[in-house]
Coordinates of C-alpha atoms in Angstrom, one line a residue:
Chain A
X14 CA 0.3 -0.5 0.4
X15 CA 2.9 2.8 0.7
X16 CA 5.6 0.9 -0.7
X17 CA 7.9 3.4 -2.0
X18 CA 6.6 6.0 0.3
X19 CA 7.3 4.3 3.4
X20 CA 10.8 4.4 2.5
X21 CA 11.0 8.0 2.3
X22 CA 10.3 7.8 5.9
X23 CA 12.9 4.9 6.5
X24 CA 15.7 6.5 5.4
X25 CA 16.0 9.8 7.0
X26 CA 15.1 7.8 9.9
X27 CA 18.2 6.0 9.9
X28 CA 20.2 8.8 8.9
X29 CA 19.4 10.2 11.8
X30 CA 19.6 7.5 13.6
X31 CA 23.1 7.6 12.3
X32 CA 24.2 10.7 12.9
X33 CA 22.6 11.2 16.1
X34 CA 24.7 8.0 17.2
X35 CA 28.3 9.9 16.2
X36 CA 30.7 8.3 17.4
X37 CA 32.0 8.2 20.9
X38 CA 32.2 10.8 23.6
X39 CA 35.3 13.3 24.2
X40 CA 38.9 11.8 24.2
X41 CA 39.5 8.2 23.5
X42 CA 41.6 6.2 25.5
X43 CA 44.8 6.8 23.4
X44 CA 44.4 10.8 23.1
X45 CA 43.9 10.9 27.2
X46 CA 47.4 8.1 27.4
X47 CA 49.2 10.8 25.3
X48 CA 47.4 13.5 27.0
X49 CA 48.6 12.4 30.6
X50 CA 51.9 11.1 29.5
X51 CA 52.7 14.9 28.5
X52 CA 51.5 16.1 31.8
X53 CA 53.4 14.0 33.6
X54 CA 56.5 14.8 31.4
X55 CA 55.7 18.3 32.6
X56 CA 55.1 17.8 35.5
X57 CA 51.2 18.7 36.1
X58 CA 50.4 15.3 37.5
X59 CA 52.3 12.2 39.6
X60 CA 51.9 9.0 38.3
X61 CA 49.5 8.1 41.1
X62 CA 47.0 10.5 39.6
X63 CA 47.7 9.6 36.2
X64 CA 46.2 6.0 36.9
X65 CA 43.2 7.6 38.6
X66 CA 42.6 9.6 35.4
X67 CA 42.7 6.8 33.6
X68 CA 41.2 4.7 35.4
X69 CA 38.2 6.5 35.6
X70 CA 38.0 8.0 32.7
X71 CA 37.9 4.2 30.9
X72 CA 34.8 3.6 33.4
X73 CA 33.2 7.1 32.4
X74 CA 33.6 6.2 29.0
X75 CA 32.4 2.9 28.9
X76 CA 28.9 3.7 30.7
X77 CA 28.3 6.2 28.0
X78 CA 29.2 3.9 24.8
X79 CA 27.2 1.1 26.0
X80 CA 23.8 3.4 27.4
X81 CA 24.9 5.5 23.9
X82 CA 24.5 1.8 21.7
X83 CA 21.3 0.8 24.2
X84 CA 20.0 4.1 22.5
X85 CA 20.9 3.2 19.2
X86 CA 19.9 -0.4 18.8
X87 CA 16.7 0.1 20.8
X88 CA 15.2 3.2 18.4
X89 CA 16.5 1.0 15.7
X90 CA 15.1 -2.1 16.7
X91 CA 11.4 -0.3 17.4
X92 CA 12.0 2.0 13.4
X93 CA 12.1 -1.4 11.7
X94 CA 9.5 -4.0 13.7
X95 CA 7.1 -0.7 13.2
X96 CA 8.0 -1.1 9.2
X97 CA 7.4 -4.4 9.6
X98 CA 3.9 -3.9 11.6
X99 CA 3.2 -1.2 8.5
X100 CA 3.9 -3.6 5.9
X101 CA 2.0 -5.9 7.6
X102 CA -1.3 -4.0 7.6
X103 CA -0.6 -2.7 4.3
X104 CA -0.8 -6.3 2.9
X105 CA -4.6 -6.4 3.8
X106 CA -4.3 -9.3 4.8
X107 CA -8.0 -11.1 4.6
X108 CA -8.0 -13.9 6.7
X109 CA -7.4 -11.2 9.3
X110 CA -11.0 -9.0 9.8
X111 CA -10.2 -5.7 9.5
X112 CA -11.5 -5.2 13.7
X113 CA -9.2 -7.8 14.5
X114 CA -6.3 -5.8 12.8
X115 CA -7.6 -2.5 14.6
X116 CA -8.3 -3.8 18.0
X117 CA -4.4 -5.7 17.6
X118 CA -3.1 -2.1 17.0
X119 CA -4.7 0.0 19.2
X120 CA -4.2 -2.7 22.4
X121 CA -0.4 -2.6 21.3
X122 CA 0.0 1.5 21.0
X123 CA -1.8 0.8 24.6
X124 CA 0.6 -2.1 25.8
X125 CA 3.8 -0.6 24.6
X126 CA 3.3 2.8 26.0
X127 CA 3.0 1.0 29.3
X128 CA 5.5 -0.9 29.6
X129 CA 8.0 1.7 28.3
X130 CA 6.6 3.9 30.9
X131 CA 7.0 1.3 33.6
X132 CA 10.9 0.5 31.9
X133 CA 11.9 3.8 32.2
X134 CA 9.9 5.3 35.1
X135 CA 10.4 2.6 37.4
X136 CA 12.2 0.1 37.4
X137 CA 15.0 2.6 36.0
X138 CA 15.2 0.9 32.0
X139 CA 15.7 4.4 30.2
X140 CA 17.0 3.2 26.8
X141 CA 14.9 -0.2 27.1
X142 CA 11.7 1.9 28.3
X143 CA 12.0 4.7 25.5
X144 CA 12.5 2.2 22.4
X145 CA 9.3 1.0 24.0
X146 CA 7.6 4.2 23.8
X147 CA 8.9 4.9 20.4
X148 CA 7.4 2.1 18.6
X149 CA 4.3 3.0 20.2
X150 CA 4.1 6.8 18.2
X151 CA 5.2 4.4 15.3
X152 CA 2.6 2.7 16.0
X153 CA 0.1 5.4 16.1
X154 CA 1.2 6.2 12.6
X155 CA 0.2 2.4 11.7
X156 CA -3.4 2.6 13.5
X157 CA -4.2 5.8 11.5
X158 CA -2.7 4.0 8.3
X159 CA -5.2 0.7 9.1
X160 CA -8.3 3.4 9.3
X161 CA -7.2 5.0 5.9
X162 CA -6.9 1.6 4.8
X163 CA -10.6 0.4 5.9
X164 CA -12.4 3.7 4.9
X165 CA -10.2 4.3 1.4
X166 CA -9.0 7.2 1.9
X167 CA -7.2 8.8 -1.1
X168 CA -3.4 7.0 -1.4
X169 CA -2.6 10.7 -1.0
X170 CA -4.2 12.4 1.5
X171 CA -1.8 14.2 3.6
X172 CA -4.1 14.3 7.3
X173 CA -2.7 11.4 8.8
X174 CA 0.8 12.6 8.5
X175 CA -0.5 15.8 11.0
X176 CA -2.3 14.0 13.4
X177 CA 1.0 11.8 13.5
X178 CA 2.9 14.7 13.9
X179 CA 1.2 16.3 16.5
X180 CA 0.7 12.7 18.5
X181 CA 4.6 12.2 18.3
X182 CA 5.8 15.5 19.0
X183 CA 3.2 15.6 22.0
X184 CA 4.6 12.6 23.3
X185 CA 8.4 13.7 23.0
X186 CA 8.1 17.0 24.1
X187 CA 7.2 15.9 27.6
X188 CA 9.3 13.2 28.1
X189 CA 12.2 14.9 26.4
X190 CA 13.2 12.2 23.4
X191 CA 15.5 14.0 20.9
X192 CA 13.9 10.6 18.3
X193 CA 10.2 10.7 19.7
X194 CA 10.7 14.7 18.7
X195 CA 13.2 13.8 15.7
X196 CA 10.3 11.7 13.7
X197 CA 7.3 14.1 14.5
X198 CA 9.9 16.5 12.5
X199 CA 9.9 13.7 10.0
X200 CA 6.2 13.3 9.7
X201 CA 5.7 17.4 9.3
X202 CA 8.1 16.5 6.3
X203 CA 6.0 13.5 4.7
X204 CA 2.9 15.9 5.5
X205 CA 4.7 19.0 3.5
X206 CA 5.6 16.5 1.1
X207 CA 1.6 14.9 0.9
X208 CA 0.3 18.6 1.4
X209 CA 2.3 20.2 -2.1
X210 CA 1.2 17.4 -4.1
X211 CA -2.4 17.1 -3.3
X212 CA -2.2 20.8 -4.1
X213 CA -1.0 19.7 -7.4
X214 CA -0.2 23.7 -8.9
X215 CA -0.2 22.9 -12.5
X216 CA 1.1 25.5 -13.7
X217 CA 3.0 27.0 -11.2
X218 CA 6.9 26.9 -11.3
X219 CA 7.8 23.4 -10.4
X220 CA 11.1 24.5 -8.2
X221 CA 8.7 25.9 -5.6
X222 CA 8.4 22.6 -4.7
X223 CA 12.0 21.5 -3.5
X224 CA 12.3 25.0 -2.3
X225 CA 10.2 25.5 0.0
X226 CA 11.0 22.0 1.8
X227 CA 14.7 23.5 1.6
X228 CA 13.1 26.4 3.3
X229 CA 11.8 24.2 6.5
X230 CA 15.2 21.9 6.1
X231 CA 17.2 25.1 6.8
X232 CA 14.4 26.9 9.3
X233 CA 14.2 23.8 11.4
X234 CA 18.2 24.2 11.7
X235 CA 18.2 28.1 12.0
X236 CA 15.9 27.2 14.9
X237 CA 16.8 24.9 16.6
X238 CA 20.8 26.4 17.2
X239 CA 19.6 29.5 17.8
X240 CA 17.6 29.1 19.8
X241 CA 19.0 26.1 21.3
X242 CA 19.1 27.3 24.9
X243 CA 15.5 27.4 25.3
X244 CA 15.0 23.8 23.1
X245 CA 17.2 21.8 24.7
X246 CA 15.2 21.9 27.8
X247 CA 13.3 20.2 26.3
X248 CA 16.2 18.5 23.9
X249 CA 14.7 19.6 20.8
X250 CA 17.5 21.3 19.9
X251 CA 19.4 18.6 18.6
X252 CA 16.1 16.9 16.9
X253 CA 15.5 19.9 14.7
X254 CA 19.3 20.6 13.9
X255 CA 20.4 17.2 12.6
X256 CA 16.5 16.9 10.6
X257 CA 17.0 20.3 9.1
X258 CA 20.3 19.9 8.0
X259 CA 19.9 16.3 6.5
X260 CA 16.5 17.4 4.7
X261 CA 18.1 20.9 3.7
X262 CA 21.2 19.3 2.4
X263 CA 19.5 17.0 1.0
X264 CA 17.5 19.6 -1.5
X265 CA 20.7 21.4 -1.7
X266 CA 22.0 18.7 -3.5
X267 CA 19.2 17.8 -5.6
X268 CA 19.3 21.8 -6.4
X269 CA 23.1 21.3 -7.9
X270 CA 22.0 19.2 -11.0
X271 CA 20.7 21.4 -14.1
X272 CA 18.3 19.2 -15.3
X273 CA 14.3 20.5 -13.5
X274 CA 16.3 23.8 -14.3
X275 CA 15.7 24.5 -18.4
X276 CA 11.9 24.8 -18.6
X277 CA 9.7 27.9 -19.1
X278 CA 9.6 29.0 -15.7
X279 CA 5.8 29.1 -14.8
X280 CA 3.5 31.4 -13.0
X281 CA 4.9 32.5 -9.2
X282 CA 2.8 30.4 -6.0
X283 CA 0.1 31.7 -4.9
X284 CA -2.5 30.7 -2.2
X285 CA -1.1 27.8 0.8
X286 CA 1.9 27.5 -0.7
X287 CA 3.1 30.9 -0.4
X288 CA 1.7 31.6 3.1
X289 CA 4.1 28.2 3.9
X290 CA 6.9 29.7 1.8
X291 CA 6.7 32.9 3.9
X292 CA 6.0 31.3 7.5
X293 CA 9.1 28.9 6.7
X294 CA 11.9 32.1 5.2
X295 CA 10.6 34.7 7.8
X296 CA 11.7 31.3 10.9
X297 CA 14.8 30.7 8.8
X298 CA 15.4 34.8 9.1
X299 CA 14.1 34.7 13.0
X300 CA 16.9 32.1 13.8
X301 CA 19.6 33.7 11.7
X302 CA 18.8 36.7 14.1
X303 CA 19.2 34.8 17.1
X304 CA 22.0 33.6 16.2
X305 CA 23.5 36.4 15.3
X306 CA 22.1 38.4 18.6
X307 CA 23.6 35.2 20.3
X308 CA 26.9 34.9 18.8
X309 CA 27.9 32.7 21.5
X310 CA 30.5 30.6 19.3
X311 CA 32.6 29.6 17.2
X312 CA 32.0 30.4 14.0
X313 CA 28.3 31.3 14.5
X314 CA 28.7 33.9 11.4
X315 CA 29.5 31.7 9.1
X316 CA 26.6 29.4 10.2
X317 CA 24.5 32.4 9.9
X318 CA 26.0 33.6 6.3
X319 CA 25.9 29.8 5.1
X320 CA 22.1 29.5 5.9
X321 CA 20.9 33.1 4.9
X322 CA 22.5 32.4 1.3
X323 CA 20.9 28.4 0.9
X324 CA 17.7 30.2 2.0
X325 CA 17.8 34.1 -0.4
X326 CA 18.4 31.5 -3.3
X327 CA 16.0 28.7 -2.3
X328 CA 13.4 31.9 -2.9
X329 CA 15.5 33.1 -5.6
X330 CA 15.2 29.9 -8.1
X331 CA 11.1 30.4 -7.1
X332 CA 10.4 34.1 -7.8
X333 CA 13.6 34.5 -9.9
X334 CA 13.9 31.3 -12.3
X335 CA 16.1 31.1 -15.2
X336 CA 14.9 30.9 -17.7
X337 CA 16.7 27.9 -20.1
X338 CA 16.7 27.5 -24.0
X339 CA 15.6 24.1 -22.7
X340 CA 17.1 20.7 -22.3
X341 CA 19.4 20.3 -24.6
X342 CA 22.3 18.4 -23.1
X343 CA 24.2 17.1 -26.5
X344 CA 24.7 20.6 -26.7
X345 CA 26.4 22.0 -23.1
X346 CA 25.5 26.0 -24.3
X347 CA 21.5 25.4 -23.7
X348 CA 19.7 25.3 -20.4
X349 CA 20.4 27.1 -16.7
X350 CA 23.5 26.9 -16.1
X351 CA 23.8 29.8 -12.9
X352 CA 21.3 28.2 -10.6
X353 CA 23.4 25.2 -10.9
X354 CA 26.7 26.8 -10.3
X355 CA 25.5 28.5 -7.6
X356 CA 24.2 25.7 -5.6
X357 CA 26.9 23.6 -6.8
X358 CA 29.1 26.7 -5.5
X359 CA 26.8 26.9 -2.0
X360 CA 26.9 22.8 -1.4
X361 CA 30.8 22.8 -1.7
X362 CA 31.3 25.4 0.7
X363 CA 28.3 24.4 3.6
X364 CA 30.0 21.0 3.2
X365 CA 33.2 22.6 4.3
X366 CA 31.8 25.0 6.7
X367 CA 30.6 21.6 8.6
X368 CA 33.3 19.7 8.8
X369 CA 34.7 22.6 9.8
X370 CA 32.0 23.4 12.9
X371 CA 31.6 19.6 13.6
X372 CA 35.1 19.6 14.7
X373 CA 35.6 22.8 16.2
X374 CA 32.8 22.6 18.5
X375 CA 33.3 19.1 18.8
X376 CA 30.1 18.1 17.4
X377 CA 30.4 14.9 15.3
X378 CA 26.9 14.1 13.6
X379 CA 28.1 17.6 12.2
X380 CA 31.2 16.5 10.6
X381 CA 30.1 12.8 9.8
X382 CA 27.2 14.6 7.7
X383 CA 29.5 16.9 6.2
X384 CA 31.9 14.1 4.7
X385 CA 29.1 12.6 3.6
X386 CA 27.5 14.8 1.9
X387 CA 31.2 15.8 0.5
X388 CA 31.6 12.3 -0.2
X389 CA 28.2 12.9 -2.3
X390 CA 29.0 15.4 -4.4
X391 CA 32.1 14.7 -5.4
X392 CA 30.6 11.3 -6.7
X393 CA 27.7 13.0 -8.2
X394 CA 29.6 15.3 -10.4
X395 CA 32.4 12.9 -11.7
X396 CA 29.7 10.9 -13.0
X397 CA 27.5 13.3 -14.7
X398 CA 28.2 13.2 -17.8
X399 CA 25.6 14.7 -19.2
X400 CA 24.9 18.4 -17.8
X401 CA 28.8 19.6 -17.5
X402 CA 32.0 19.1 -20.5
X403 CA 34.5 17.0 -18.9
X404 CA 36.8 19.6 -19.6
X405 CA 34.9 22.4 -16.8
X406 CA 34.7 19.5 -14.3
X407 CA 38.4 18.2 -14.4
X408 CA 39.2 22.8 -14.2
X409 CA 36.8 22.7 -11.3
X410 CA 37.8 19.1 -9.8
X411 CA 41.6 20.1 -9.6
X412 CA 41.3 23.8 -8.5
X413 CA 38.4 22.7 -5.9
X414 CA 40.9 19.6 -4.6
X415 CA 43.8 22.2 -4.6
X416 CA 42.0 24.6 -2.6
X417 CA 41.1 22.0 0.5
X418 CA 44.5 20.7 0.4
X419 CA 45.6 24.0 1.0
X420 CA 43.4 25.1 3.6
X421 CA 44.6 21.4 5.0
X422 CA 48.0 22.8 5.1
X423 CA 47.0 26.4 7.2
X424 CA 45.7 24.3 10.2
X425 CA 48.5 21.9 10.5
X426 CA 51.0 24.9 10.4
X427 CA 48.7 26.6 12.5
X428 CA 48.7 23.4 15.1
X429 CA 52.6 23.7 15.0
X430 CA 54.6 24.5 17.4
X431 CA 56.4 27.9 16.7
X432 CA 60.3 26.9 15.8
X433 CA 58.9 24.4 13.8
X434 CA 56.8 27.0 11.5
X435 CA 60.0 29.1 10.8
X436 CA 59.0 31.6 13.0
Chain B
X3 CA 9.2 12.6 34.7
X4 CA 7.5 15.1 37.2
X5 CA 3.7 14.6 38.5
X6 CA 3.0 17.1 35.8
X7 CA 4.9 15.2 33.3
X8 CA 3.3 11.7 34.0
X9 CA -0.4 13.1 34.1
X10 CA 0.4 14.5 30.5
X11 CA 2.5 11.3 29.7
X12 CA -1.1 9.4 31.0
X13 CA -3.8 11.8 28.8
X14 CA -1.3 11.5 25.1
X15 CA -1.4 7.3 25.5
X16 CA -4.6 7.9 26.0
X17 CA -6.0 10.2 23.1
X18 CA -3.7 7.8 21.4
X19 CA -5.4 4.6 21.3
X20 CA -8.7 6.8 21.5
X21 CA -8.3 9.0 18.3
X22 CA -7.8 5.6 15.6
X23 CA -11.3 4.4 17.5
X24 CA -12.9 7.7 17.2
X25 CA -12.1 8.3 13.3
X26 CA -13.6 4.8 13.4
X27 CA -16.9 5.7 14.5
X28 CA -17.1 8.9 12.5
X29 CA -16.4 6.9 9.2
X30 CA -18.5 4.3 10.3
X31 CA -21.5 6.7 11.2
X32 CA -20.3 8.4 7.4
X33 CA -21.1 4.7 6.0
X34 CA -24.1 4.1 8.4
X35 CA -26.3 7.7 7.6
X36 CA -25.1 9.0 4.4
X37 CA -27.3 8.9 0.9
X38 CA -26.0 5.5 -1.0
X39 CA -25.2 5.9 -4.8
X40 CA -23.9 3.7 -7.3
X41 CA -21.1 4.6 -9.7
X42 CA -19.8 3.8 -12.8
X43 CA -16.0 3.3 -12.5
X44 CA -13.7 4.1 -16.0
X45 CA -11.1 2.6 -17.1
X46 CA -7.7 4.7 -16.1
X47 CA -5.0 3.2 -17.5
X48 CA -6.5 0.2 -19.3
X49 CA -2.7 -1.2 -19.6
X50 CA -1.7 -0.4 -15.7
X51 CA -4.6 1.1 -13.8
X52 CA -2.2 0.5 -10.4
X53 CA 0.2 1.8 -8.6
X54 CA 1.0 0.4 -5.2
X55 CA -1.0 -2.3 -3.7
X56 CA -4.2 0.4 -4.3
X57 CA -6.6 0.5 -7.5
X58 CA -6.5 3.8 -9.1
X59 CA -10.2 4.4 -10.1
X60 CA -12.0 7.1 -12.2
X61 CA -15.5 7.5 -13.2
X62 CA -17.6 9.0 -15.5
X63 CA -18.7 12.0 -12.8
X64 CA -14.8 13.1 -12.9
X65 CA -15.0 15.5 -16.2
X66 CA -17.5 17.6 -15.3
X67 CA -18.6 20.6 -17.3
X68 CA -19.0 23.7 -15.7
X69 CA -18.6 27.8 -16.7
X70 CA -16.1 30.5 -15.4
X71 CA -13.4 31.1 -13.7
X72 CA -12.5 29.0 -11.4
X73 CA -9.1 28.1 -10.7
X74 CA -7.7 23.8 -10.4
X75 CA -8.4 23.3 -5.8
X76 CA -11.8 24.8 -6.4
X77 CA -14.5 22.8 -4.3
X78 CA -17.9 22.1 -6.8
X79 CA -20.7 20.2 -6.5
X80 CA -22.1 18.1 -9.2
X81 CA -25.9 17.1 -8.5
X82 CA -27.1 13.1 -9.2
X83 CA -30.0 11.2 -11.0
X84 CA -30.5 8.2 -11.3
X85 CA -29.7 6.6 -15.0
X86 CA -30.6 2.8 -15.1
X87 CA -28.8 1.3 -12.0
X88 CA -26.4 3.6 -12.2
X89 CA -26.6 7.8 -10.5
X90 CA -24.9 10.8 -12.8
X91 CA -24.6 14.2 -13.8
X92 CA -24.8 16.8 -15.6
X93 CA -22.8 20.3 -15.1
X94 CA -21.4 21.1 -11.6
X95 CA -22.1 24.1 -9.6
X96 CA -20.0 26.3 -7.1
X97 CA -22.7 26.5 -5.0
X98 CA -24.7 23.4 -2.9
X99 CA -27.7 22.0 -3.9
X100 CA -30.4 22.8 -1.7
X101 CA -31.7 19.0 -2.5
X102 CA -30.0 15.8 -2.2
X103 CA -28.4 13.7 -3.4
X104 CA -25.7 15.9 -4.9
X105 CA -21.6 15.0 -4.7
X106 CA -18.8 17.3 -3.6
X107 CA -15.4 17.6 -5.9
X108 CA -12.2 19.7 -5.8
X109 CA -11.2 20.8 -9.6
X110 CA -8.1 19.6 -10.5
X111 CA -7.7 20.9 -13.7
X112 CA -9.3 24.4 -14.7
X113 CA -12.6 24.3 -17.2
X114 CA -10.9 24.3 -20.6
X115 CA -13.0 26.4 -23.5
X116 CA -14.9 25.6 -25.9
X117 CA -16.1 22.7 -24.0
X118 CA -15.7 24.0 -20.3
X119 CA -15.0 21.3 -19.4
X120 CA -12.7 19.6 -16.2
X121 CA -11.3 17.2 -14.2
X122 CA -12.7 16.6 -10.9
X123 CA -11.7 14.4 -7.8
X124 CA -14.6 13.7 -4.8
X125 CA -12.2 12.2 -2.4
X126 CA -13.0 8.0 -4.0
X127 CA -9.8 7.7 -6.7
X128 CA -8.2 5.4 -3.9
X129 CA -9.7 1.5 -3.3
X130 CA -7.0 -0.2 -1.0
X131 CA -7.2 -4.7 -2.1
X132 CA -5.1 -7.1 -0.5
X133 CA -1.9 -7.9 -2.4
X134 CA -2.4 -9.5 -5.5
X135 CA -5.7 -9.7 -5.5
X136 CA -5.7 -6.3 -7.7
X137 CA -5.9 -8.6 -11.3
X138 CA -9.9 -9.3 -10.9
X139 CA -10.8 -6.0 -10.9
X140 CA -8.6 -4.8 -13.4
X141 CA -10.5 -7.1 -15.8
X142 CA -13.5 -6.4 -14.6
X143 CA -12.4 -1.9 -15.4
X144 CA -10.9 -3.5 -18.6
X145 CA -14.9 -5.0 -19.4
X146 CA -16.2 -1.8 -18.3
X147 CA -18.1 -3.8 -15.6
X148 CA -16.8 -2.4 -12.1
X149 CA -19.1 0.2 -10.1
X150 CA -18.2 1.2 -6.5
X151 CA -21.3 1.6 -3.9
X152 CA -20.7 5.4 -2.2
X153 CA -22.3 7.2 0.7
X154 CA -22.9 10.4 0.5
X155 CA -23.4 12.9 3.9
X156 CA -25.4 15.7 4.1
X157 CA -22.4 18.0 2.4
X158 CA -22.1 15.8 -0.4
X159 CA -18.8 14.1 0.7
X160 CA -18.0 11.2 -0.5
X161 CA -16.9 7.5 0.8
X162 CA -16.6 4.2 -0.5
X163 CA -19.0 1.3 0.8
X164 CA -17.5 -0.9 -1.7
X165 CA -16.4 -2.3 -4.7
X166 CA -19.5 -4.3 -7.9
X167 CA -19.2 -5.9 -10.6
X168 CA -21.8 -6.1 -12.8
X169 CA -21.1 -8.6 -16.3
X170 CA -22.8 -6.7 -19.1
X171 CA -25.5 -8.4 -20.8

């Protein structure tokens, strides 16, 4: 029943789980041993103190790693089970009456919430209890889909995703669960997609579709970063930043292709689509303003600038489309060039910025995300045979590679002691 | 979790259990108390009418005549009258009719000159079938023997009750 549409929910969920799991916290054992040796040799600590620090650190790290792994496995397991349940009900197996299916599903939701609550609040099993609650939140979506199936609601009806968003957001905020809040943000993304498909604007510039979704991602990231002190109290900041980052970069990546630009422009969006565009653009601007006012962390200016430029470009492709001569890609002189070039350049800056910010702020997921999208960008441009000539791509690759090597040299030189720099 | 948080959690969990049941009650009421009409199904695509595990349905009444510069997305109403075993419509209108039965839909295209016809969606264009059961419906559509029994509420909103195969004489 939901075939490929379900996947686009699963894939971002897996991205979120992977990114939010990230690497391991803090210094590795090897790094700490090296540091402790340097401190001992510098006379800062004694050998006994070094041994005590090493032992204590090993215990803390082991506990944190076990907890993090338990959380990731719990969430991953819950996602896989929930998708299996959705598929089971989607198969519409007539051997089980629809009433039995419905009762099984709603009683499953109640049971899972109860077990999750008891494990989490009464027995101290925070992680596995959380996994049960997450599964219950996922199954609520399955229950809504089942009701839609029972009454043959339109296949692309978006309302179920909106109800799911409200339910998941409520539970996520009450128990302060980043994964469940991330689920709410993703189901809202699904609602947006289905709603835009449902609007079915025929003569409107089709680029408003990815632009609106991209602005949603940017708004999440900007708000999650700008209002982090307040949103962190309910554990929403990280979920908003991770989901926003994944969505925004996915859209930027899509807009870096020349396909889809070479068309006759089309009308500007109006009505509901325009309201959404305006709302998300305002949210991006507000998030950037918060960042600019707070400016508490290293690289905030760079972050704010990249968000702002991304948002402005996304609005420009909607309201000032590049009207090309068609999509004859055998002739590289035809078709849109400016916006694809700009988005490629912007994407390169964003992935470099993500890696930079991720490493200096010790946000491993951000660095990992930057590396992941950088790899994707390099691979895509390398095999993008029909859109750009080999000669132009070769020049861009070489120039970009030299710039990145230059950055690496500058970073390494900056970390060398003065005498080794020859100063 | 604080005591307020616990109460909020219990309320949210209970709401998520009751909400699907409430939706079922609402839909059952619409089916039970609605005006029943039978509509004839037209083939959407004789070679491949399906996507995923549902049947995409189109009807005789999916294309209507309506005058005026209406945009896609506008709500329209089609008064129905019985012809033999099935119900059909004539021209659509923008305002809700005073007498039943009528069906409410949404324009998916603008009315095109000179015929002033437009495509309409009524929310009944999808029928979910059990995995692997689509072939019999596909054949019925190809033979033009498939009908849909629909319940209409007092605002003209439609809900599918069942698919019916009526062999041609």
